[in-house]
Amino acid sequence: MTRQITRRELLAAGTLGVAASLGMVACGGQPAQEPEPAGQDTPEEPSTVTETSMVTIDGLYVNDSYVNEENDQLKLLYLLYTLHPEDENLEISSNGTSLTINDKNEYQSERRIGSCTYLASYYYSDFIEDVYMGSELKVVETFEVPAADLEAGRNITIENYHVEDFDEILLSTDDITHCESAEALAQMADPDGYAEAQRLREPADEATAATVSNAINGYYWSFITNNTSYRIEFYAPNNYSLSTMGVNTTGTYQVTNGFVVCTNDATGAVNELPYTLNGTDVELDPATGFSVYEN
């Protein structure tokens, strides 16, 4: 006797067949894709990193008026940062950092006399300065870099033997601010320091100028700077003579709010000698004023 297949059995057989077909498609050749859990997007790499536990990058600037007499392709790039060590003491100067652009071209920081005169809040010197944990120090370093390497879209990494955290910093040429002069740069990057630098260079009032002149006229200072011995002597009303290595020069001076500014008669060279005034006592620092290792 031939058995009749019921409608229920026919439907069941059809369902199994469809399931088998789907199973073969899912397993054949390429494995089925597992759905990604909701809310778990792949993290993107940061485009810039400007702060660590030890250092904060304050800015990247270019002085567009800077001219290298040997190669007009070179621009002066300023790196401004603040050191704030939490658990170890650091040492720093303005010539110890290397800067690499696009993982190819490396540049060493090098101080340029007069380039940071108005960045009064920032340390700019070839001498090593101690930065103790719990304190902070603002520092500026300068680099000569070809203009082509400063075009947009290029990454910048930095290294310094004394500050390991610099390895974590990632900058971009997109972050560079261009300024028409070193003075305009300081006014933008360090407005408080710029104002103070301006004040220190304004002529002192009559009473202050007289006090300083009375304290230095008729006296001389012997000092060593640039690995060389100097002697400077002041005369009324506002003259000086400078001798070093058997050479004597003369000039005039002006008293400002922070400096005795000496101008050489023969060359026109200007040196700013810092002073502090305590009542009628004047402490003059000619070594810093004639140093080629400080701004």
PDB file of C-alpha atoms in Angstrom:
ATOM      1  CA  MET A   1       0.000   0.000   0.000  1.00  0.00           C
ATOM      2  CA  THR A   2       1.371   3.407  -0.887  1.00  0.00           C
ATOM      3  CA  ARG A   3       1.512   5.825   2.071  1.00  0.00           C
ATOM      4  CA  GLN A   4       0.163   9.332   1.523  1.00  0.00           C
ATOM      5  CA  ILE A   5       2.423  12.205   2.732  1.00  0.00           C
ATOM      6  CA  THR A   6       0.502  14.602   4.843  1.00  0.00           C
ATOM      7  CA  ARG A   7       0.582  18.366   4.395  1.00  0.00           C
ATOM      8  CA  ARG A   8       2.282  18.770   7.811  1.00  0.00           C
ATOM      9  CA  GLU A   9       5.128  16.418   6.824  1.00  0.00           C
ATOM     10  CA  LEU A  10       5.574  18.196   3.516  1.00  0.00           C
ATOM     11  CA  LEU A  11       5.904  21.581   5.207  1.00  0.00           C
ATOM     12  CA  ALA A  12       8.413  20.191   7.726  1.00  0.00           C
ATOM     13  CA  ALA A  13      10.560  18.693   4.976  1.00  0.00           C
ATOM     14  CA  GLY A  14      10.555  22.011   3.124  1.00  0.00           C
ATOM     15  CA  THR A  15      11.653  23.914   6.222  1.00  0.00           C
ATOM     16  CA  LEU A  16      14.595  21.508   6.783  1.00  0.00           C
ATOM     17  CA  GLY A  17      15.662  21.904   3.183  1.00  0.00           C
ATOM     18  CA  VAL A  18      15.724  25.696   3.387  1.00  0.00           C
ATOM     19  CA  ALA A  19      17.687  25.543   6.635  1.00  0.00           C
ATOM     20  CA  ALA A  20      20.229  23.180   5.096  1.00  0.00           C
ATOM     21  CA  SER A  21      20.621  25.447   2.090  1.00  0.00           C
ATOM     22  CA  LEU A  22      21.201  28.466   4.292  1.00  0.00           C
ATOM     23  CA  GLY A  23      23.761  26.545   6.323  1.00  0.00           C
ATOM     24  CA  MET A  24      25.728  25.625   3.211  1.00  0.00           C
ATOM     25  CA  VAL A  25      25.810  29.252   2.028  1.00  0.00           C
ATOM     26  CA  ALA A  26      27.000  30.470   5.418  1.00  0.00           C
ATOM     27  CA  CYS A  27      29.835  27.938   5.696  1.00  0.00           C
ATOM     28  CA  GLY A  28      30.953  27.693   2.086  1.00  0.00           C
ATOM     29  CA  GLY A  29      34.192  29.441   1.015  1.00  0.00           C
ATOM     30  CA  GLN A  30      34.140  32.417   3.425  1.00  0.00           C
ATOM     31  CA  PRO A  31      33.046  32.283   7.056  1.00  0.00           C
ATOM     32  CA  ALA A  32      30.028  34.249   8.155  1.00  0.00           C
ATOM     33  CA  GLN A  33      30.826  37.716   9.545  1.00  0.00           C
ATOM     34  CA  GLU A  34      30.377  38.139  13.271  1.00  0.00           C
ATOM     35  CA  PRO A  35      28.467  41.307  14.114  1.00  0.00           C
ATOM     36  CA  GLU A  36      30.517  43.891  16.067  1.00  0.00           C
ATOM     37  CA  PRO A  37      29.230  44.745  19.550  1.00  0.00           C
ATOM     38  CA  ALA A  38      27.387  48.024  19.611  1.00  0.00           C
ATOM     39  CA  GLY A  39      29.274  51.052  20.949  1.00  0.00           C
ATOM     40  CA  GLN A  40      32.789  49.566  20.497  1.00  0.00           C
ATOM     41  CA  ASP A  41      34.275  51.620  17.635  1.00  0.00           C
ATOM     42  CA  THR A  42      37.963  51.225  16.866  1.00  0.00           C
ATOM     43  CA  PRO A  43      39.848  54.105  18.605  1.00  0.00           C
ATOM     44  CA  GLU A  44      41.587  56.565  16.298  1.00  0.00           C
ATOM     45  CA  GLU A  45      45.199  57.563  16.762  1.00  0.00           C
ATOM     46  CA  PRO A  46      45.501  61.114  18.181  1.00  0.00           C
ATOM     47  CA  SER A  47      46.559  63.708  15.617  1.00  0.00           C
ATOM     48  CA  THR A  48      48.469  65.745  18.215  1.00  0.00           C
ATOM     49  CA  VAL A  49      49.672  65.282  21.789  1.00  0.00           C
ATOM     50  CA  THR A  50      50.636  68.548  23.475  1.00  0.00           C
ATOM     51  CA  GLU A  51      50.799  67.686  27.169  1.00  0.00           C
ATOM     52  CA  THR A  52      52.317  65.055  29.456  1.00  0.00           C
ATOM     53  CA  SER A  53      52.896  64.890  33.203  1.00  0.00           C
ATOM     54  CA  MET A  54      56.172  66.803  32.771  1.00  0.00           C
ATOM     55  CA  VAL A  55      55.685  69.214  29.882  1.00  0.00           C
ATOM     56  CA  THR A  56      53.019  71.299  28.141  1.00  0.00           C
ATOM     57  CA  ILE A  57      53.573  72.685  24.656  1.00  0.00           C
ATOM     58  CA  ASP A  58      52.583  76.364  24.622  1.00  0.00           C
ATOM     59  CA  GLY A  59      52.938  76.960  20.902  1.00  0.00           C
ATOM     60  CA  LEU A  60      54.825  76.764  17.616  1.00  0.00           C
ATOM     61  CA  TYR A  61      55.686  80.039  15.897  1.00  0.00           C
ATOM     62  CA  VAL A  62      57.680  81.260  12.905  1.00  0.00           C
ATOM     63  CA  ASN A  63      59.292  84.688  12.660  1.00  0.00           C
ATOM     64  CA  ASP A  64      58.762  85.530   8.983  1.00  0.00           C
ATOM     65  CA  SER A  65      61.201  88.458   9.115  1.00  0.00           C
ATOM     66  CA  TYR A  66      64.138  86.216  10.068  1.00  0.00           C
ATOM     67  CA  VAL A  67      66.858  86.072   7.428  1.00  0.00           C
ATOM     68  CA  ASN A  68      69.757  83.624   7.323  1.00  0.00           C
ATOM     69  CA  GLU A  69      72.494  85.406   5.399  1.00  0.00           C
ATOM     70  CA  GLU A  70      73.886  82.147   4.018  1.00  0.00           C
ATOM     71  CA  ASN A  71      70.604  80.495   2.985  1.00  0.00           C
ATOM     72  CA  ASP A  72      67.350  82.376   2.492  1.00  0.00           C
ATOM     73  CA  GLN A  73      65.365  79.111   2.526  1.00  0.00           C
ATOM     74  CA  LEU A  74      65.832  78.769   6.282  1.00  0.00           C
ATOM     75  CA  LYS A  75      63.107  80.048   8.611  1.00  0.00           C
ATOM     76  CA  LEU A  76      63.289  80.416  12.381  1.00  0.00           C
ATOM     77  CA  LEU A  77      60.844  78.109  14.173  1.00  0.00           C
ATOM     78  CA  TYR A  78      60.091  78.794  17.859  1.00  0.00           C
ATOM     79  CA  LEU A  79      59.064  75.970  20.215  1.00  0.00           C
ATOM     80  CA  LEU A  80      57.522  77.300  23.445  1.00  0.00           C
ATOM     81  CA  TYR A  81      56.792  74.947  26.334  1.00  0.00           C
ATOM     82  CA  THR A  82      56.358  74.797  30.099  1.00  0.00           C
ATOM     83  CA  LEU A  83      58.146  72.212  32.230  1.00  0.00           C
ATOM     84  CA  HIS A  84      56.254  71.118  35.370  1.00  0.00           C
ATOM     85  CA  PRO A  85      57.910  67.926  36.741  1.00  0.00           C
ATOM     86  CA  GLU A  86      55.832  66.063  39.308  1.00  0.00           C
ATOM     87  CA  ASP A  87      58.178  63.456  40.745  1.00  0.00           C
ATOM     88  CA  GLU A  88      61.727  64.151  39.510  1.00  0.00           C
ATOM     89  CA  ASN A  89      64.063  67.085  39.001  1.00  0.00           C
ATOM     90  CA  LEU A  90      64.985  68.134  35.472  1.00  0.00           C
ATOM     91  CA  GLU A  91      67.749  70.059  33.732  1.00  0.00           C
ATOM     92  CA  ILE A  92      67.172  72.159  30.637  1.00  0.00           C
ATOM     93  CA  SER A  93      68.807  74.669  28.308  1.00  0.00           C
ATOM     94  CA  SER A  94      67.767  76.218  25.002  1.00  0.00           C
ATOM     95  CA  ASN A  95      70.035  74.086  22.845  1.00  0.00           C
ATOM     96  CA  GLY A  96      69.324  70.488  23.838  1.00  0.00           C
ATOM     97  CA  THR A  97      66.272  69.463  21.798  1.00  0.00           C
ATOM     98  CA  SER A  98      66.078  67.763  18.417  1.00  0.00           C
ATOM     99  CA  LEU A  99      63.010  68.129  16.212  1.00  0.00           C
ATOM    100  CA  THR A 100      62.055  65.676  13.451  1.00  0.00           C
ATOM    101  CA  ILE A 101      59.540  66.439  10.697  1.00  0.00           C
ATOM    102  CA  ASN A 102      57.651  63.620   8.935  1.00  0.00           C
ATOM    103  CA  ASP A 103      60.024  61.072  10.499  1.00  0.00           C
ATOM    104  CA  LYS A 104      62.762  62.150   8.067  1.00  0.00           C
ATOM    105  CA  ASN A 105      64.483  65.477   8.572  1.00  0.00           C
ATOM    106  CA  GLU A 106      66.005  66.259  11.969  1.00  0.00           C
ATOM    107  CA  TYR A 107      66.899  69.719  13.279  1.00  0.00           C
ATOM    108  CA  GLN A 108      68.801  70.704  16.425  1.00  0.00           C
ATOM    109  CA  SER A 109      67.765  73.676  18.537  1.00  0.00           C
ATOM    110  CA  GLU A 110      70.237  76.542  18.432  1.00  0.00           C
ATOM    111  CA  ARG A 111      69.997  79.885  20.179  1.00  0.00           C
ATOM    112  CA  ARG A 112      69.942  83.019  18.033  1.00  0.00           C
ATOM    113  CA  ILE A 113      70.995  86.223  19.807  1.00  0.00           C
ATOM    114  CA  GLY A 114      68.204  88.803  19.903  1.00  0.00           C
ATOM    115  CA  SER A 115      65.483  86.460  18.677  1.00  0.00           C
ATOM    116  CA  CYS A 116      63.732  86.200  22.061  1.00  0.00           C
ATOM    117  CA  THR A 117      64.437  89.617  23.587  1.00  0.00           C
ATOM    118  CA  TYR A 118      60.741  90.297  24.219  1.00  0.00           C
ATOM    119  CA  LEU A 119      59.716  86.815  25.401  1.00  0.00           C
ATOM    120  CA  ALA A 120      60.439  87.840  28.974  1.00  0.00           C
ATOM    121  CA  SER A 121      58.433  85.019  30.599  1.00  0.00           C
ATOM    122  CA  TYR A 122      60.529  82.344  28.879  1.00  0.00           C
ATOM    123  CA  TYR A 123      63.997  80.992  29.665  1.00  0.00           C
ATOM    124  CA  TYR A 124      66.337  81.321  26.680  1.00  0.00           C
ATOM    125  CA  SER A 125      69.957  80.485  27.430  1.00  0.00           C
ATOM    126  CA  ASP A 126      72.758  78.084  26.591  1.00  0.00           C
ATOM    127  CA  PHE A 127      73.344  77.556  30.305  1.00  0.00           C
ATOM    128  CA  ILE A 128      71.674  74.566  31.989  1.00  0.00           C
ATOM    129  CA  GLU A 129      68.897  75.464  34.416  1.00  0.00           C
ATOM    130  CA  ASP A 130      67.580  73.208  37.188  1.00  0.00           C
ATOM    131  CA  VAL A 131      63.821  72.639  37.295  1.00  0.00           C
ATOM    132  CA  TYR A 132      62.845  71.047  40.589  1.00  0.00           C
ATOM    133  CA  MET A 133      59.784  68.868  41.096  1.00  0.00           C
ATOM    134  CA  GLY A 134      56.755  70.875  42.138  1.00  0.00           C
ATOM    135  CA  SER A 135      57.974  73.969  40.265  1.00  0.00           C
ATOM    136  CA  GLU A 136      57.671  75.072  36.647  1.00  0.00           C
ATOM    137  CA  LEU A 137      59.770  76.864  34.058  1.00  0.00           C
ATOM    138  CA  LYS A 138      58.751  78.330  30.724  1.00  0.00           C
ATOM    139  CA  VAL A 139      61.339  77.612  28.017  1.00  0.00           C
ATOM    140  CA  VAL A 140      61.776  78.640  24.387  1.00  0.00           C
ATOM    141  CA  GLU A 141      63.996  76.915  21.819  1.00  0.00           C
ATOM    142  CA  THR A 142      64.626  77.982  18.230  1.00  0.00           C
ATOM    143  CA  PHE A 143      65.327  75.898  15.121  1.00  0.00           C
ATOM    144  CA  GLU A 144      66.401  76.816  11.614  1.00  0.00           C
ATOM    145  CA  VAL A 145      64.124  74.844   9.273  1.00  0.00           C
ATOM    146  CA  PRO A 146      63.666  75.050   5.479  1.00  0.00           C
ATOM    147  CA  ALA A 147      60.374  76.673   4.504  1.00  0.00           C
ATOM    148  CA  ALA A 148      59.363  73.588   2.483  1.00  0.00           C
ATOM    149  CA  ASP A 149      59.523  71.406   5.609  1.00  0.00           C
ATOM    150  CA  LEU A 150      57.099  73.725   7.390  1.00  0.00           C
ATOM    151  CA  GLU A 151      54.268  73.336   4.884  1.00  0.00           C
ATOM    152  CA  ALA A 152      50.893  72.146   6.182  1.00  0.00           C
ATOM    153  CA  GLY A 153      50.081  68.536   6.954  1.00  0.00           C
ATOM    154  CA  ARG A 154      53.455  67.398   8.295  1.00  0.00           C
ATOM    155  CA  ASN A 155      53.974  65.777  11.703  1.00  0.00           C
ATOM    156  CA  ILE A 156      56.585  66.892  14.226  1.00  0.00           C
ATOM    157  CA  THR A 157      58.209  64.835  16.977  1.00  0.00           C
ATOM    158  CA  ILE A 158      60.761  66.050  19.522  1.00  0.00           C
ATOM    159  CA  GLU A 159      63.443  64.493  21.699  1.00  0.00           C
ATOM    160  CA  ASN A 160      65.518  65.769  24.595  1.00  0.00           C
ATOM    161  CA  TYR A 161      67.984  63.721  26.629  1.00  0.00           C
ATOM    162  CA  HIS A 162      66.973  65.497  29.843  1.00  0.00           C
ATOM    163  CA  VAL A 163      63.173  65.272  29.374  1.00  0.00           C
ATOM    164  CA  GLU A 164      61.978  61.775  28.483  1.00  0.00           C
ATOM    165  CA  ASP A 165      58.356  62.904  28.183  1.00  0.00           C
ATOM    166  CA  PHE A 166      59.193  64.727  24.959  1.00  0.00           C
ATOM    167  CA  ASP A 167      59.034  61.310  23.269  1.00  0.00           C
ATOM    168  CA  GLU A 168      55.258  61.293  23.880  1.00  0.00           C
ATOM    169  CA  ILE A 169      54.663  64.684  22.230  1.00  0.00           C
ATOM    170  CA  LEU A 170      53.208  64.741  18.712  1.00  0.00           C
ATOM    171  CA  LEU A 171      52.822  68.068  16.916  1.00  0.00           C
ATOM    172  CA  SER A 172      51.813  69.210  13.445  1.00  0.00           C
ATOM    173  CA  THR A 173      52.947  71.949  11.100  1.00  0.00           C
ATOM    174  CA  ASP A 174      49.239  72.875  10.935  1.00  0.00           C
ATOM    175  CA  ASP A 175      49.669  74.301  14.444  1.00  0.00           C
ATOM    176  CA  ILE A 176      52.360  76.834  13.438  1.00  0.00           C
ATOM    177  CA  THR A 177      51.502  80.521  13.809  1.00  0.00           C
ATOM    178  CA  HIS A 178      53.355  82.913  11.480  1.00  0.00           C
ATOM    179  CA  CYS A 179      54.340  86.364  12.771  1.00  0.00           C
ATOM    180  CA  GLU A 180      55.789  89.342  10.930  1.00  0.00           C
ATOM    181  CA  SER A 181      58.603  89.952  13.454  1.00  0.00           C
ATOM    182  CA  ALA A 182      60.166  88.688  16.669  1.00  0.00           C
ATOM    183  CA  GLU A 183      58.458  91.501  18.550  1.00  0.00           C
ATOM    184  CA  ALA A 184      55.029  90.674  17.094  1.00  0.00           C
ATOM    185  CA  LEU A 185      55.630  87.022  17.940  1.00  0.00           C
ATOM    186  CA  ALA A 186      56.359  87.857  21.575  1.00  0.00           C
ATOM    187  CA  GLN A 187      53.328  90.111  21.780  1.00  0.00           C
ATOM    188  CA  MET A 188      51.112  87.227  20.648  1.00  0.00           C
ATOM    189  CA  ALA A 189      52.765  84.320  22.466  1.00  0.00           C
ATOM    190  CA  ASP A 190      53.701  86.068  25.718  1.00  0.00           C
ATOM    191  CA  PRO A 191      51.691  89.287  26.181  1.00  0.00           C
ATOM    192  CA  ASP A 192      52.605  89.712  29.865  1.00  0.00           C
ATOM    193  CA  GLY A 193      56.279  89.048  29.209  1.00  0.00           C
ATOM    194  CA  TYR A 194      56.222  91.375  26.232  1.00  0.00           C
ATOM    195  CA  ALA A 195      54.759  94.187  28.331  1.00  0.00           C
ATOM    196  CA  GLU A 196      57.417  93.667  31.007  1.00  0.00           C
ATOM    197  CA  ALA A 197      60.216  93.594  28.429  1.00  0.00           C
ATOM    198  CA  GLN A 198      58.926  96.864  27.017  1.00  0.00           C
ATOM    199  CA  ARG A 199      58.759  98.451  30.470  1.00  0.00           C
ATOM    200  CA  LEU A 200      62.332  97.444  31.333  1.00  0.00           C
ATOM    201  CA  ARG A 201      63.578  99.148  28.149  1.00  0.00           C
ATOM    202  CA  GLU A 202      61.759 102.428  28.639  1.00  0.00           C
ATOM    203  CA  PRO A 203      63.951 105.336  29.830  1.00  0.00           C
ATOM    204  CA  ALA A 204      64.122 105.562  33.619  1.00  0.00           C
ATOM    205  CA  ASP A 205      62.670 108.604  35.328  1.00  0.00           C
ATOM    206  CA  GLU A 206      65.065 111.414  36.162  1.00  0.00           C
ATOM    207  CA  ALA A 207      65.534 110.435  39.812  1.00  0.00           C
ATOM    208  CA  THR A 208      66.239 106.770  39.003  1.00  0.00           C
ATOM    209  CA  ALA A 209      68.647 107.651  36.205  1.00  0.00           C
ATOM    210  CA  ALA A 210      70.540 110.015  38.534  1.00  0.00           C
ATOM    211  CA  THR A 211      70.735 107.382  41.272  1.00  0.00           C
ATOM    212  CA  VAL A 212      72.129 104.746  38.909  1.00  0.00           C
ATOM    213  CA  SER A 213      74.595 107.156  37.262  1.00  0.00           C
ATOM    214  CA  ASN A 214      75.882 108.336  40.644  1.00  0.00           C
ATOM    215  CA  ALA A 215      76.380 104.730  41.701  1.00  0.00           C
ATOM    216  CA  ILE A 216      78.401 103.664  38.632  1.00  0.00           C
ATOM    217  CA  ASN A 217      80.276 106.792  37.482  1.00  0.00           C
ATOM    218  CA  GLY A 218      83.887 106.727  38.649  1.00  0.00           C
ATOM    219  CA  TYR A 219      83.840 102.943  39.203  1.00  0.00           C
ATOM    220  CA  TYR A 220      84.883  99.913  37.171  1.00  0.00           C
ATOM    221  CA  TRP A 221      83.848  96.285  37.021  1.00  0.00           C
ATOM    222  CA  SER A 222      86.161  93.407  36.067  1.00  0.00           C
ATOM    223  CA  PHE A 223      84.361  90.283  34.912  1.00  0.00           C
ATOM    224  CA  ILE A 224      84.753  87.141  32.838  1.00  0.00           C
ATOM    225  CA  THR A 225      82.260  86.114  30.177  1.00  0.00           C
ATOM    226  CA  ASN A 226      82.529  84.307  26.830  1.00  0.00           C
ATOM    227  CA  ASN A 227      85.697  82.746  28.345  1.00  0.00           C
ATOM    228  CA  THR A 228      87.293  86.196  28.152  1.00  0.00           C
ATOM    229  CA  SER A 229      88.252  88.820  30.743  1.00  0.00           C
ATOM    230  CA  TYR A 230      86.728  92.301  30.474  1.00  0.00           C
ATOM    231  CA  ARG A 231      86.945  95.574  32.352  1.00  0.00           C
ATOM    232  CA  ILE A 232      84.329  98.299  32.023  1.00  0.00           C
ATOM    233  CA  GLU A 233      84.588 101.743  33.620  1.00  0.00           C
ATOM    234  CA  PHE A 234      81.963 104.496  33.714  1.00  0.00           C
ATOM    235  CA  TYR A 235      82.491 108.275  33.566  1.00  0.00           C
ATOM    236  CA  ALA A 236      80.245 111.308  33.992  1.00  0.00           C
ATOM    237  CA  PRO A 237      77.982 112.262  32.497  1.00  0.00           C
ATOM    238  CA  ASN A 238      77.127 109.033  30.568  1.00  0.00           C
ATOM    239  CA  ASN A 239      80.313 107.547  29.099  1.00  0.00           C
ATOM    240  CA  TYR A 240      82.139 104.270  29.470  1.00  0.00           C
ATOM    241  CA  SER A 241      85.334 102.534  28.341  1.00  0.00           C
ATOM    242  CA  LEU A 242      85.696  98.805  27.757  1.00  0.00           C
ATOM    243  CA  SER A 243      88.942  96.864  27.553  1.00  0.00           C
ATOM    244  CA  THR A 244      89.521  93.232  26.648  1.00  0.00           C
ATOM    245  CA  MET A 245      92.458  91.309  25.201  1.00  0.00           C
ATOM    246  CA  GLY A 246      94.475  94.518  24.891  1.00  0.00           C
ATOM    247  CA  VAL A 247      91.770  96.338  22.917  1.00  0.00           C
ATOM    248  CA  ASN A 248      90.087  99.457  24.314  1.00  0.00           C
ATOM    249  CA  THR A 249      86.784 100.897  23.090  1.00  0.00           C
ATOM    250  CA  THR A 250      84.554 103.695  24.298  1.00  0.00           C
ATOM    251  CA  GLY A 251      80.879 104.523  24.192  1.00  0.00           C
ATOM    252  CA  THR A 252      77.899 106.132  25.856  1.00  0.00           C
ATOM    253  CA  TYR A 253      75.202 104.680  28.096  1.00  0.00           C
ATOM    254  CA  GLN A 254      71.539 105.267  28.897  1.00  0.00           C
ATOM    255  CA  VAL A 255      69.686 104.197  32.034  1.00  0.00           C
ATOM    256  CA  THR A 256      66.345 102.466  31.439  1.00  0.00           C
ATOM    257  CA  ASN A 257      63.995 100.845  33.958  1.00  0.00           C
ATOM    258  CA  GLY A 258      65.971  97.605  33.886  1.00  0.00           C
ATOM    259  CA  PHE A 259      69.247  98.113  32.038  1.00  0.00           C
ATOM    260  CA  VAL A 260      72.303 100.260  31.625  1.00  0.00           C
ATOM    261  CA  VAL A 261      72.297 100.272  27.815  1.00  0.00           C
ATOM    262  CA  CYS A 262      75.810 100.685  26.391  1.00  0.00           C
ATOM    263  CA  THR A 263      76.321 101.801  22.789  1.00  0.00           C
ATOM    264  CA  ASN A 264      79.785 101.437  21.249  1.00  0.00           C
ATOM    265  CA  ASP A 265      81.111 104.604  19.573  1.00  0.00           C
ATOM    266  CA  ALA A 266      82.953 102.785  16.778  1.00  0.00           C
ATOM    267  CA  THR A 267      80.645  99.909  15.873  1.00  0.00           C
ATOM    268  CA  GLY A 268      77.233 100.965  17.190  1.00  0.00           C
ATOM    269  CA  ALA A 269      76.959  97.643  19.022  1.00  0.00           C
ATOM    270  CA  VAL A 270      74.421  97.729  21.845  1.00  0.00           C
ATOM    271  CA  ASN A 271      74.713  95.749  25.089  1.00  0.00           C
ATOM    272  CA  GLU A 272      72.032  95.739  27.786  1.00  0.00           C
ATOM    273  CA  LEU A 273      73.565  95.407  31.266  1.00  0.00           C
ATOM    274  CA  PRO A 274      70.871  94.363  33.785  1.00  0.00           C
ATOM    275  CA  TYR A 275      70.794  96.163  37.127  1.00  0.00           C
ATOM    276  CA  THR A 276      68.749  96.043  40.305  1.00  0.00           C
ATOM    277  CA  LEU A 277      68.151  99.074  42.502  1.00  0.00           C
ATOM    278  CA  ASN A 278      67.684  98.888  46.264  1.00  0.00           C
ATOM    279  CA  GLY A 279      67.414 102.384  47.635  1.00  0.00           C
ATOM    280  CA  THR A 280      70.665 103.984  46.489  1.00  0.00           C
ATOM    281  CA  ASP A 281      72.459 100.639  46.120  1.00  0.00           C
ATOM    282  CA  VAL A 282      72.884  99.495  42.527  1.00  0.00           C
ATOM    283  CA  GLU A 283      73.854  95.950  41.604  1.00  0.00           C
ATOM    284  CA  LEU A 284      75.116  95.845  38.020  1.00  0.00           C
ATOM    285  CA  ASP A 285      75.510  92.618  35.970  1.00  0.00           C
ATOM    286  CA  PRO A 286      77.897  93.385  33.080  1.00  0.00           C
ATOM    287  CA  ALA A 287      78.748  89.696  32.532  1.00  0.00           C
ATOM    288  CA  THR A 288      75.203  88.912  31.413  1.00  0.00           C
ATOM    289  CA  GLY A 289      75.073  92.065  29.312  1.00  0.00           C
ATOM    290  CA  PHE A 290      78.117  91.068  27.271  1.00  0.00           C
ATOM    291  CA  SER A 291      77.510  87.301  27.224  1.00  0.00           C
ATOM    292  CA  VAL A 292      76.955  85.569  23.891  1.00  0.00           C
ATOM    293  CA  TYR A 293      75.361  82.618  25.700  1.00  0.00           C
ATOM    294  CA  GLU A 294      72.273  84.454  26.928  1.00  0.00           C
ATOM    295  CA  ASN A 295      69.655  86.561  25.220  1.00  0.00           C
TER     296      ASN A 295
END
